[in-house]
CSV table of C-alpha atoms in Angstrom, one decimal:
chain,number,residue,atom,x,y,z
A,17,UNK,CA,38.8,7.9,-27.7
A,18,UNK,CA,36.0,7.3,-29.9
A,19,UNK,CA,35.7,4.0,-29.0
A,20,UNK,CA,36.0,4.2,-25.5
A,21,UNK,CA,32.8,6.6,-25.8
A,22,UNK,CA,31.3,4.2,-27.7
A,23,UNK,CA,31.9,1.1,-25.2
A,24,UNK,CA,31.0,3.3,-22.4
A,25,UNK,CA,27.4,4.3,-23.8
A,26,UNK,CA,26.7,0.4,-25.4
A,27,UNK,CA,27.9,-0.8,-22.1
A,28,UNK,CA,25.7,1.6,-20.2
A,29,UNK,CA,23.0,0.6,-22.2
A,30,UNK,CA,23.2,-2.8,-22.1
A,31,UNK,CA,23.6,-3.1,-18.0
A,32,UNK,CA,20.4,-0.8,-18.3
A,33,UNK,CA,18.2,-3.2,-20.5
A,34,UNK,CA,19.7,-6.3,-18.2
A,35,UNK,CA,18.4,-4.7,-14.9
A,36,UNK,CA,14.9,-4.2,-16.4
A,37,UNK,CA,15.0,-7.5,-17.5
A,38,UNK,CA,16.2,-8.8,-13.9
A,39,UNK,CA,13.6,-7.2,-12.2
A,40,UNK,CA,10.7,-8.1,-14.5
A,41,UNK,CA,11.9,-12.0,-14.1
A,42,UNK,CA,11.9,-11.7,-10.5
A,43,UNK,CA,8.4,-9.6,-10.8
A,44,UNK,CA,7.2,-12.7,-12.6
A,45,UNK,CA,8.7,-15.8,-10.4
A,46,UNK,CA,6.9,-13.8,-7.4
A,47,UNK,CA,3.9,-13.4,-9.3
A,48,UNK,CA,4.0,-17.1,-10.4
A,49,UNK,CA,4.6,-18.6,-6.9
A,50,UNK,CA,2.2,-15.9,-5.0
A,51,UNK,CA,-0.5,-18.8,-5.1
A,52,UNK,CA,1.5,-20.5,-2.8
A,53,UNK,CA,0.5,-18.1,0.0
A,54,UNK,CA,-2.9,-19.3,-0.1
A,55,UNK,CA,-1.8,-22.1,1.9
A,56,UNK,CA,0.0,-20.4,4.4
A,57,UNK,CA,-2.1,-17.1,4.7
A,58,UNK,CA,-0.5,-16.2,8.3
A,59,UNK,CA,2.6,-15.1,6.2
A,60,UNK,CA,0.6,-12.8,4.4
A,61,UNK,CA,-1.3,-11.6,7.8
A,62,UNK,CA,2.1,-10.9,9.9
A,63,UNK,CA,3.4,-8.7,7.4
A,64,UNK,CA,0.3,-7.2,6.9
A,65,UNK,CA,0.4,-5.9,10.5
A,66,UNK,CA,4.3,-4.9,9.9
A,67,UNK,CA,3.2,-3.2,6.8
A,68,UNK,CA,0.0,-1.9,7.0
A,69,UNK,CA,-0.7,-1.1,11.1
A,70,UNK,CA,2.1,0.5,11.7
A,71,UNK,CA,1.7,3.0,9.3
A,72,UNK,CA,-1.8,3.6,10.3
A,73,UNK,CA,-1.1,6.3,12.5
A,74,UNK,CA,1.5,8.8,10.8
A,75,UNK,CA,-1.2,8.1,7.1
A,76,UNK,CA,-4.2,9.2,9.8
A,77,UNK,CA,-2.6,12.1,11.3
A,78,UNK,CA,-1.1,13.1,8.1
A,79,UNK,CA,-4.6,12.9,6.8
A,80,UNK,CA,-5.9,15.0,9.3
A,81,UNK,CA,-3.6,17.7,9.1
A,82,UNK,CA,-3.6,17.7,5.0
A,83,UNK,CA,-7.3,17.6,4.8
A,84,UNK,CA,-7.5,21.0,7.8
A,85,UNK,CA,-4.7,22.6,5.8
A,86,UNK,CA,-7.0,22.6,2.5
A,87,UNK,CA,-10.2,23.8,4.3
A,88,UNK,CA,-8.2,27.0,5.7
A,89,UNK,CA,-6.2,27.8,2.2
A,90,UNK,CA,-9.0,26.6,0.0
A,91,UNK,CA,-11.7,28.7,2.2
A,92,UNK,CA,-9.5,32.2,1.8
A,93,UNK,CA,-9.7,31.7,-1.9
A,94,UNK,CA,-13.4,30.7,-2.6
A,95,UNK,CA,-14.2,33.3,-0.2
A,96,UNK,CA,-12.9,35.7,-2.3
A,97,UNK,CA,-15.5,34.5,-5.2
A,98,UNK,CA,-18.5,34.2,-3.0
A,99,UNK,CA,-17.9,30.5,-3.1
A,100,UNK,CA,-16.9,29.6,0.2
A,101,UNK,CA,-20.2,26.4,-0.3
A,102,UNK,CA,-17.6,24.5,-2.6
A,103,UNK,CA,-15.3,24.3,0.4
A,104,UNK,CA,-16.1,20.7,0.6
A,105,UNK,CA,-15.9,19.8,-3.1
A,106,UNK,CA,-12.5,21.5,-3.4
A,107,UNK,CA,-11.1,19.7,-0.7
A,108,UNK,CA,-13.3,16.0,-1.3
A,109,UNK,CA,-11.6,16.5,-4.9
A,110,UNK,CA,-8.5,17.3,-3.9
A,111,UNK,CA,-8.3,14.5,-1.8
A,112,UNK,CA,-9.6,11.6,-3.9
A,113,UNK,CA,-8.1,12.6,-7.3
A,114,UNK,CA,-5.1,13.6,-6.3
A,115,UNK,CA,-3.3,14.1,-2.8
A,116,UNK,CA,-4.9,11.0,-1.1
A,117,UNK,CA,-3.1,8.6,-3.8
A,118,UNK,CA,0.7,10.3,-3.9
A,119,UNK,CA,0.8,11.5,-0.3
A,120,UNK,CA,0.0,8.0,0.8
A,121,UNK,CA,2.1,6.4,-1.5
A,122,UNK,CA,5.2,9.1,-0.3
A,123,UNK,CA,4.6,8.7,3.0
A,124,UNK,CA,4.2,4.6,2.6
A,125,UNK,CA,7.7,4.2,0.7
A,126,UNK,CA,9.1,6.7,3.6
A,127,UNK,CA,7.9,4.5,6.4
A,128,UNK,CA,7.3,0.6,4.9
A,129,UNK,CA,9.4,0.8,2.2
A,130,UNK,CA,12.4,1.5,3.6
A,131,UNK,CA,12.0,-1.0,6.3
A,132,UNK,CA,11.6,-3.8,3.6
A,133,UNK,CA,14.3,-2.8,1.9
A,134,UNK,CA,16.7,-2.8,5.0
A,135,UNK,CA,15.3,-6.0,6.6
A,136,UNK,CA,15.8,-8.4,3.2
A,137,UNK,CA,19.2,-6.4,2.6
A,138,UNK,CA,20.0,-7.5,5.5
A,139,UNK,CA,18.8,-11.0,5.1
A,140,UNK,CA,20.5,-10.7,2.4
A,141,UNK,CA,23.9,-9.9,4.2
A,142,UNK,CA,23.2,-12.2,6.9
A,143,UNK,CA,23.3,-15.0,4.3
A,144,UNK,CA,19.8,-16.1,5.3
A,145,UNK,CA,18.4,-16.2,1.8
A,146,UNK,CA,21.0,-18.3,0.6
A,147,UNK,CA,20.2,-20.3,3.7
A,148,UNK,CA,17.0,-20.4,2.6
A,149,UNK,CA,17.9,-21.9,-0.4
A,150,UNK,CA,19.8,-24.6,1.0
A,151,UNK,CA,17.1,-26.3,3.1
A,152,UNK,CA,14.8,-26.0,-0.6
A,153,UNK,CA,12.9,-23.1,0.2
A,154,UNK,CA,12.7,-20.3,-2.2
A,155,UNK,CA,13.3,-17.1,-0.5
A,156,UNK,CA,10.8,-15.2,-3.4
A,157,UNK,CA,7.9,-17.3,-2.5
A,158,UNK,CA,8.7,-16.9,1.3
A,159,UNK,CA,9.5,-13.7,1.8
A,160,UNK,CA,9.2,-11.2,-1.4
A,161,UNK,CA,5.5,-12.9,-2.6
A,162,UNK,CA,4.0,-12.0,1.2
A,163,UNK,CA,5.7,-8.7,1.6
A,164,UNK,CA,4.8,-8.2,-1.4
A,165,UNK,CA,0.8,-8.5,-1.5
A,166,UNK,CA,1.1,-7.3,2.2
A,167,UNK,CA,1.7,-3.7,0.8
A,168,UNK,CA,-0.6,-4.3,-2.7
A,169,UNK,CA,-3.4,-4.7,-0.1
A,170,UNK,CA,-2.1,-1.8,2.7
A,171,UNK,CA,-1.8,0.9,0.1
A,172,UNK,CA,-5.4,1.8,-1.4
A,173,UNK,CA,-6.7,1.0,2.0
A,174,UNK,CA,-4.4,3.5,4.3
A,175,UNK,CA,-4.8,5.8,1.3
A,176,UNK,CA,-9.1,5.4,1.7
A,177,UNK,CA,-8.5,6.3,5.6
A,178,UNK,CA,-6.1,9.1,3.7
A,179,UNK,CA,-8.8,10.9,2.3
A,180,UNK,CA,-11.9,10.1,4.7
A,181,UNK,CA,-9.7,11.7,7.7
A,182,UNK,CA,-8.8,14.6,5.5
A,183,UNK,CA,-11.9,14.9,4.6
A,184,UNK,CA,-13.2,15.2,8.2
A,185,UNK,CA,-10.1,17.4,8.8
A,186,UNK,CA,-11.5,19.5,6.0
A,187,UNK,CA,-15.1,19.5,7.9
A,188,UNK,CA,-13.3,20.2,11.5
A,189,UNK,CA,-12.0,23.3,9.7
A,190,UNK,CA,-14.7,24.4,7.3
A,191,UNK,CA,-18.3,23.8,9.0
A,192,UNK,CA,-16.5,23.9,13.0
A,193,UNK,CA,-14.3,26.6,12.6
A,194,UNK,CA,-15.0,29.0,10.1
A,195,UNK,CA,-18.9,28.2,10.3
A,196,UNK,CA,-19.4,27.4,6.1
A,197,UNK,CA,-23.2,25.9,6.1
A,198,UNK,CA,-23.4,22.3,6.8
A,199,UNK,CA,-26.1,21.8,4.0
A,200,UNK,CA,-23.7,23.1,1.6
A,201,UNK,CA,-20.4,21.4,2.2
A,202,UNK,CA,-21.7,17.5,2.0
A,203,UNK,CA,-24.4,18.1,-0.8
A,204,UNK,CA,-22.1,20.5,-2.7
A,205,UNK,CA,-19.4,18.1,-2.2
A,206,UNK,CA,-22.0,14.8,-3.3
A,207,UNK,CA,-22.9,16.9,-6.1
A,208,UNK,CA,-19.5,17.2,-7.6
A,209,UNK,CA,-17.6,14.0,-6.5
A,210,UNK,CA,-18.4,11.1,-8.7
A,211,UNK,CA,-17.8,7.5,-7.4
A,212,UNK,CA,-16.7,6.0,-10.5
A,213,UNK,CA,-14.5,9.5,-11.9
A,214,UNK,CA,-13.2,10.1,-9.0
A,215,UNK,CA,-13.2,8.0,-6.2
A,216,UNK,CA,-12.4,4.8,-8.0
A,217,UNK,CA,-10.0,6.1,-10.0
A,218,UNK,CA,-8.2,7.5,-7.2
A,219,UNK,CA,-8.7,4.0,-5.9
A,220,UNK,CA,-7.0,2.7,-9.0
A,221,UNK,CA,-4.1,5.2,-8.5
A,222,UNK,CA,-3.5,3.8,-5.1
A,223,UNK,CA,-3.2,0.1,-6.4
A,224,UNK,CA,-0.9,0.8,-9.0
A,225,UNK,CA,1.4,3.3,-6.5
A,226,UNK,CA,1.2,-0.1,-4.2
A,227,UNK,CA,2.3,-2.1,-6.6
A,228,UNK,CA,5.1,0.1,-7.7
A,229,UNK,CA,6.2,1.1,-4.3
A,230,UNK,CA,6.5,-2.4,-2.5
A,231,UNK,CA,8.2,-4.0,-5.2
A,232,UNK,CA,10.9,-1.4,-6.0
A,233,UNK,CA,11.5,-2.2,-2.4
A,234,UNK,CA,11.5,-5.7,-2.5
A,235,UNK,CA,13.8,-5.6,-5.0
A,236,UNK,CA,16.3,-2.9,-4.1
A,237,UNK,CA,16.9,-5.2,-1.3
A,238,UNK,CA,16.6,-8.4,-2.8
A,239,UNK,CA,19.6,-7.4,-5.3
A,240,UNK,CA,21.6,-5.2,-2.8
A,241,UNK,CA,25.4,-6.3,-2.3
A,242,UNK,CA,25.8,-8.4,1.0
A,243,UNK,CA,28.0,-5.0,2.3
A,244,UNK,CA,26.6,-2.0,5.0
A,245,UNK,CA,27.0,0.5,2.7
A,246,UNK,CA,25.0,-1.1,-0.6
A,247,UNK,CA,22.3,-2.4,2.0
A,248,UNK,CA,22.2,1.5,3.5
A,249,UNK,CA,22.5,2.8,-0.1
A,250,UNK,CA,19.6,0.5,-1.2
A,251,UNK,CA,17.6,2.1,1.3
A,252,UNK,CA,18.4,5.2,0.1
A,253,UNK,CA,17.8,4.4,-3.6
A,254,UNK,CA,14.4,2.5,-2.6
A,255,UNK,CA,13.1,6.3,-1.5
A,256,UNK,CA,14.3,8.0,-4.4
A,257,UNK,CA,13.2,5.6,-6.9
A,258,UNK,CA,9.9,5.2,-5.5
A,259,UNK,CA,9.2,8.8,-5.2
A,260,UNK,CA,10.3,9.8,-8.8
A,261,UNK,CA,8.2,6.6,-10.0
A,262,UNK,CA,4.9,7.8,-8.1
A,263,UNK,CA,5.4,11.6,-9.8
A,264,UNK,CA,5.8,10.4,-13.2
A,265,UNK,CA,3.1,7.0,-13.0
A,266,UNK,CA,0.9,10.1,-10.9
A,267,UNK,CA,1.1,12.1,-14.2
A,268,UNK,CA,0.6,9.6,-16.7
A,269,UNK,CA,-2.8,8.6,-14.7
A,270,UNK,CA,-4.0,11.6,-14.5
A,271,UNK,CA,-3.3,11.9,-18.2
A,272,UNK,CA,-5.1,8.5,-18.9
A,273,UNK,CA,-8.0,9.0,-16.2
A,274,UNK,CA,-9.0,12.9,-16.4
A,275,UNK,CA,-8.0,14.0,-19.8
A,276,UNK,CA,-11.2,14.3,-21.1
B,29,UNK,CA,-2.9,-16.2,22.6
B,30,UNK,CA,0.2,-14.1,20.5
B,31,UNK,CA,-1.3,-15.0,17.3
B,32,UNK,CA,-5.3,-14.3,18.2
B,33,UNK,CA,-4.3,-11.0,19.4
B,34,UNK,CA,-2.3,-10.4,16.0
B,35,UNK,CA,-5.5,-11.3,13.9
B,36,UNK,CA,-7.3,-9.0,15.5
B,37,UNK,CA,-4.9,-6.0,14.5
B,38,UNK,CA,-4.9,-6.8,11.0
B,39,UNK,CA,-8.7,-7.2,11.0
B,40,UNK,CA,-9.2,-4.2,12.4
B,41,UNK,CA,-7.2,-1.9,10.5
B,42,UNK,CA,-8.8,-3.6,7.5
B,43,UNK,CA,-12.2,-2.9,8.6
B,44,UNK,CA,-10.6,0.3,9.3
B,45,UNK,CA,-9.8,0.6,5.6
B,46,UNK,CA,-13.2,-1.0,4.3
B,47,UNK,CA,-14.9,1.6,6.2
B,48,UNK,CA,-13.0,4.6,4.8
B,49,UNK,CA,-13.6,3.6,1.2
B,50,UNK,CA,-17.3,3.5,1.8
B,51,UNK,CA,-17.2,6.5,3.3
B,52,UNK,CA,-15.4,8.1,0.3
B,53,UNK,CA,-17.9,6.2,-1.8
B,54,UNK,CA,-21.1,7.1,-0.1
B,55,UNK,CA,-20.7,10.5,2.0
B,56,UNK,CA,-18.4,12.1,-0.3
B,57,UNK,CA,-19.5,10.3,-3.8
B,58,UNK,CA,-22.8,10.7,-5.0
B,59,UNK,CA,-23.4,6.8,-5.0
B,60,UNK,CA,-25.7,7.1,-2.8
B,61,UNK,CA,-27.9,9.4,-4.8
B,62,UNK,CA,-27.1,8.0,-7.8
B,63,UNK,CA,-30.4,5.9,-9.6
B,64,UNK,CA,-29.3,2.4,-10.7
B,65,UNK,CA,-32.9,2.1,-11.3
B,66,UNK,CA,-34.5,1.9,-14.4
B,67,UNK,CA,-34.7,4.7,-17.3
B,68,UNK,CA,-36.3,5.3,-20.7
B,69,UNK,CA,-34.2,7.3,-23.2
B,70,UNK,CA,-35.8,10.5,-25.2
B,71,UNK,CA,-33.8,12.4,-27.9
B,72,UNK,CA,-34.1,16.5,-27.9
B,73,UNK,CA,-32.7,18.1,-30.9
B,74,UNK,CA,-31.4,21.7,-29.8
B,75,UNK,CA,-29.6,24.5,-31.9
B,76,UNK,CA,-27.0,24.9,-29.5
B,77,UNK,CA,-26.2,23.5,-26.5
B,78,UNK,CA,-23.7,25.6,-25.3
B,79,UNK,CA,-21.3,23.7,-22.7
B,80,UNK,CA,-23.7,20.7,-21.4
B,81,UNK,CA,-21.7,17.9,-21.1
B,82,UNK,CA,-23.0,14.0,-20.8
B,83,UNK,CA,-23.5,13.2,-17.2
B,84,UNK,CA,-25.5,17.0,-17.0
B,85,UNK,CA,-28.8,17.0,-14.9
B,86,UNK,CA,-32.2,16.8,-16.3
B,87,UNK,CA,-34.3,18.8,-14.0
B,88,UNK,CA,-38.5,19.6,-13.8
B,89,UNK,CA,-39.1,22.2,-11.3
B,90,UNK,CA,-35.3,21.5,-9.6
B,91,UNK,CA,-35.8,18.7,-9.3
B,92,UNK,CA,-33.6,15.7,-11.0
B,93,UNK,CA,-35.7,13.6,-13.2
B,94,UNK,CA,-32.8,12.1,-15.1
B,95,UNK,CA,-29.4,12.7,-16.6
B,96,UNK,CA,-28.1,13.4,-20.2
B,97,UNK,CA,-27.2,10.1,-21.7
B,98,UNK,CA,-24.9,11.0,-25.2
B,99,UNK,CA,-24.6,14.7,-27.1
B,100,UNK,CA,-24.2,14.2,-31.1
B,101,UNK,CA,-24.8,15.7,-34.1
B,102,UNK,CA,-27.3,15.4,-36.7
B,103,UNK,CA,-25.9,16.5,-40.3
B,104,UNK,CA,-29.1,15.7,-41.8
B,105,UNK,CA,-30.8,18.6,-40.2
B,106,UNK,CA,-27.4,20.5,-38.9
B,107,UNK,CA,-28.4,20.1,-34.9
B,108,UNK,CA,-27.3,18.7,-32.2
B,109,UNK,CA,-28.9,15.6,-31.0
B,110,UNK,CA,-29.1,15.1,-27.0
B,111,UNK,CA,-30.2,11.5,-25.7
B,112,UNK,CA,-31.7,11.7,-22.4
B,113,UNK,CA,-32.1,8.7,-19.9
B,114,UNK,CA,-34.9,10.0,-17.9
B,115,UNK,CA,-36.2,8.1,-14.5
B,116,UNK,CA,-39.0,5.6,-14.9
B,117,UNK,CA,-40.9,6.9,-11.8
B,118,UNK,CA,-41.7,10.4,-13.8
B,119,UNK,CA,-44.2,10.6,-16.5
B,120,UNK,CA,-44.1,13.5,-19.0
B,121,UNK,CA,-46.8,14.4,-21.8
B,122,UNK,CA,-46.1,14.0,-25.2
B,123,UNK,CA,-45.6,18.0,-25.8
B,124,UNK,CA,-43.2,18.3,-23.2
B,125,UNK,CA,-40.9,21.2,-23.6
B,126,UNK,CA,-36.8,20.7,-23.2
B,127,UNK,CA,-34.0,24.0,-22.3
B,128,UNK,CA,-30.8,24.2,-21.7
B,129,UNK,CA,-30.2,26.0,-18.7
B,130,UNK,CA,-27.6,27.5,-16.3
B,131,UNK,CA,-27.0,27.0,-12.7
B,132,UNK,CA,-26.2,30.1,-11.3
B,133,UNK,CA,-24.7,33.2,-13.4
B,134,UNK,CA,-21.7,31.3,-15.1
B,135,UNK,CA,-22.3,27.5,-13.3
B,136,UNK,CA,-22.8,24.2,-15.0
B,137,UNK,CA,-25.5,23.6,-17.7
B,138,UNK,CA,-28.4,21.7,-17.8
B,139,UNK,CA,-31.9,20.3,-19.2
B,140,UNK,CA,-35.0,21.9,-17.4
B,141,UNK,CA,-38.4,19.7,-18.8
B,142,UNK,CA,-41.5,22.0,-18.5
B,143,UNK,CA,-44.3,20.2,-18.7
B,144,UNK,CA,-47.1,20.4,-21.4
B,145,UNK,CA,-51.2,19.5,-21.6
B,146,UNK,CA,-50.5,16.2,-23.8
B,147,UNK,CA,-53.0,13.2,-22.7
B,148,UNK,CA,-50.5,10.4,-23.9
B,149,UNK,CA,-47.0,10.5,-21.9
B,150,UNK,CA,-43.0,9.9,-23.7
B,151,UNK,CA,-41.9,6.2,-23.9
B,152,UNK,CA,-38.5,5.1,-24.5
B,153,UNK,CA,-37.5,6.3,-28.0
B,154,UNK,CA,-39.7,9.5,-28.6
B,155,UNK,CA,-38.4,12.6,-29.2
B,156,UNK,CA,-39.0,15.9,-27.4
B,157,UNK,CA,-40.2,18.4,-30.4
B,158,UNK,CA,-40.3,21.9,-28.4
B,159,UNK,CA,-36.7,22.7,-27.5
B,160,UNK,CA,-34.8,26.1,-26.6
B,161,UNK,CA,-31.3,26.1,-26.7
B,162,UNK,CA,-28.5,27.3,-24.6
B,163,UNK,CA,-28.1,30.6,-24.0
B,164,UNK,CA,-24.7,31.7,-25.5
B,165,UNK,CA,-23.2,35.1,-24.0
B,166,UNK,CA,-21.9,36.4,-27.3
B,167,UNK,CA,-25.2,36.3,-28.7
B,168,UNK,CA,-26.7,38.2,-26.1
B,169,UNK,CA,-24.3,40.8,-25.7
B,170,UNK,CA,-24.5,41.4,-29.8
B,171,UNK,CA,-28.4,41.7,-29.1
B,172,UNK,CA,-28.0,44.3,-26.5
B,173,UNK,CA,-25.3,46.0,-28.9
B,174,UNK,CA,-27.8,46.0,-31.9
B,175,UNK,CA,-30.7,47.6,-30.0
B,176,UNK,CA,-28.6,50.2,-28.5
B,177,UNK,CA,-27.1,51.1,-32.2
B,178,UNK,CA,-30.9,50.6,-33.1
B,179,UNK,CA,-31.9,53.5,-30.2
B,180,UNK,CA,-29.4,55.4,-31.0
B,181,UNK,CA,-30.9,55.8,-34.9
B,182,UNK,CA,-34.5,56.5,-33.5
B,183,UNK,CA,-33.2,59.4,-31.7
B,184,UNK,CA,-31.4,61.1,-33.8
């Protein structure tokens, strides 16, 4: 009984440290070979229109819609104060700390990630990897490597449109709508954003959520079972992982970055 | 013709991207604003300084002149030691005074400069002797307390 508790837990444990170190192998070979895509940058271009123009429009219009939804909440509760002039701090802050970085990064592993995930899984199935591998070519440096920088480049810049359209969204709503002074909301907002504090380290947020993201993909399909249900249950898993990963790496930057 | 037009997507929703981050950085940051030209540092020695953080403004008249540089302390002479980078463009005289300041009733602190009738201006190391430190609301409301107990006496 004992024992079998015991087995259970070591076993449990030592699949656990295995798949880290799988994954961190693989992490490296791409890393290693990525060079090989300066020679064939049209790879790395095609994907980047899969990956990065495709999702242009649900990041703008989600952008929007965030950035209009903080102007109306954030204006009923500065009102109150007499504040209603930091409208556009609150929501420039807002946006480039903290919701232009993680909604981005949700909304990328909702709509890009998945896709990876189901198109190599089903590479994968379709046994064209391992064809791959018979004619010599090596399906990490042709497929993960320019997937992969395809998203490290896509995130910070759809997460940059993010927060500029939300921004304007929060403009639309503030200055248009409501009538806060125009004066007030850019120089209150210029006054209290800094480039370096805020702006690049929300910058910095969105290149490690890229990072993160595109590669949990990669990976949950690149190590899926050739079966529908593991390359469907990848898909699945890609979208949970990546979302619990973005929390908790979201929480440890902001630890890091705005602790002090 | 399939590949020119495919190019020109990706460009364009980099450019896209590029644009957006200088927006961010310019419209919404303060990089635009922000002097990368060059400053000469002055030291202030206050009694308190209340909440002013590095980064604070230095203001003469409202207007920015510079921005504070480091806050330490001096246990030589038990005060705190405030290094300001000031802008090269403005001059002060040497008997310059320095306070601590508060935007608004409860806002963010800062350094206004008054200026003084000095012939010979700061330079880069010289320290601003006149100084008057934050003002801290405990103190004040203990003041007020005092003189009314004080009134009260005189009355009676």
């Amino acid at each position: 009984m004992m024992r079998r508790f015991l087995l259970s837990v070591g076993g449990g444990a030592r699949d656990y440290v295995e798949s880290i170190g799988l994954s961190a192998r693989t992490f490296f070979t791409m890393l290693g070979l990525s060079p090989g895509l300066l020679r064939r940058p049209r790879l790395l271009v095609e994907q980047l229109h899969v990956i990065g123009n495709y999702s242009l429009l649900i990041i703008i219009l989600s952008g929007l819609f965030v950035g209009m939804v903080l102007g109306l909440q954030g204006y009923y509760t500065l009102n109150k104060y007499g504040a209603s002039e930091s409208l556009g701090l609150l929501v420039a802050l807002g946006l480039t700390r903290e919701l232009g970085p993680v909604i981005t990064a949700l909304l990328f592993a909702g709509r890009a990630g998945t896709s990876l995930t189901a198109e190599i899984g089903l590479m994968k199935a379709g046994e064209q990897l391992s064809a791959m591998e018979m004619m010599a070519v090596n399906p990490i440096q042709r497929v993960l490597a320019p997937r992969f920088w395809a998203g490290v480049i896509s995130v910070p810049l759809l997460t940059g449109m993010f927060s500029a359209v939300g921004i304007l969204g929060g403009y639309l709503i503030g200055v248009g709508l409501i009538g806060v002074d125009e004066g007030a909301f850019w120089s209150q907002m210029q006054g209290g954003v800094d480039v370096w504090k805020d702006v690049f380290n929300g910058f910095v947020k969105s290149v490690v959520f890229g990072v993160a993201i595109t590669y949990i993909a990669l990976y949950q399909g690149y190590e899926a079972q050739p079966t529908p249900e593991d390359v469907s249950g990848a898909t699945t898993r890609t979208v949970v992982i990546s979302s619990l990963m973005i929390w908790w790496l979201d929480f440890m930057l902001t630890a890091l970055m705005f602790s002090k | 013709m399939q590949r020119k037009s495919l190019d020109v997507w990706v460009g364009l929703f980099i450019v896209m991207g590029a644009a957006a981050l200088m927006f961010l950085a310019l419209k919404a940051g303060n990089l635009g604003s922000m002097t990368m030209g060059n400053t000469y540092q002055v030291t202030a020695r206050f009694d308190n300084i209340g909440s002013l953080r590095p980064q604070a403004a230095v203001k003469a008249s409202g207007v920015v002149v510079g921005r504070v540089a480091s806050i330490g302390f001096d246990d030589k002479v038990y005060k705190a030691v405030v290094t300001l980078d000031m802008e090269e463009g403005f001059k002060f005289p040497k008997d310059s005074s320095a306070k601590i300041l508060t935007a608004g009733l409860l806002g963010e602190q800062y350094i206004g400069i008054e200026a003084g009738g000095d012939d010979k201006n700061l330079v880069a190391g010289d320290r601003i002797a006149r100084t008057q430190s934050a003002t801290v609301l405990e103190d004040l409301i203990n003041q007020f307390i005092y003189s009314k107990a004080a009134e009260g006496k005189d009355s009676q």
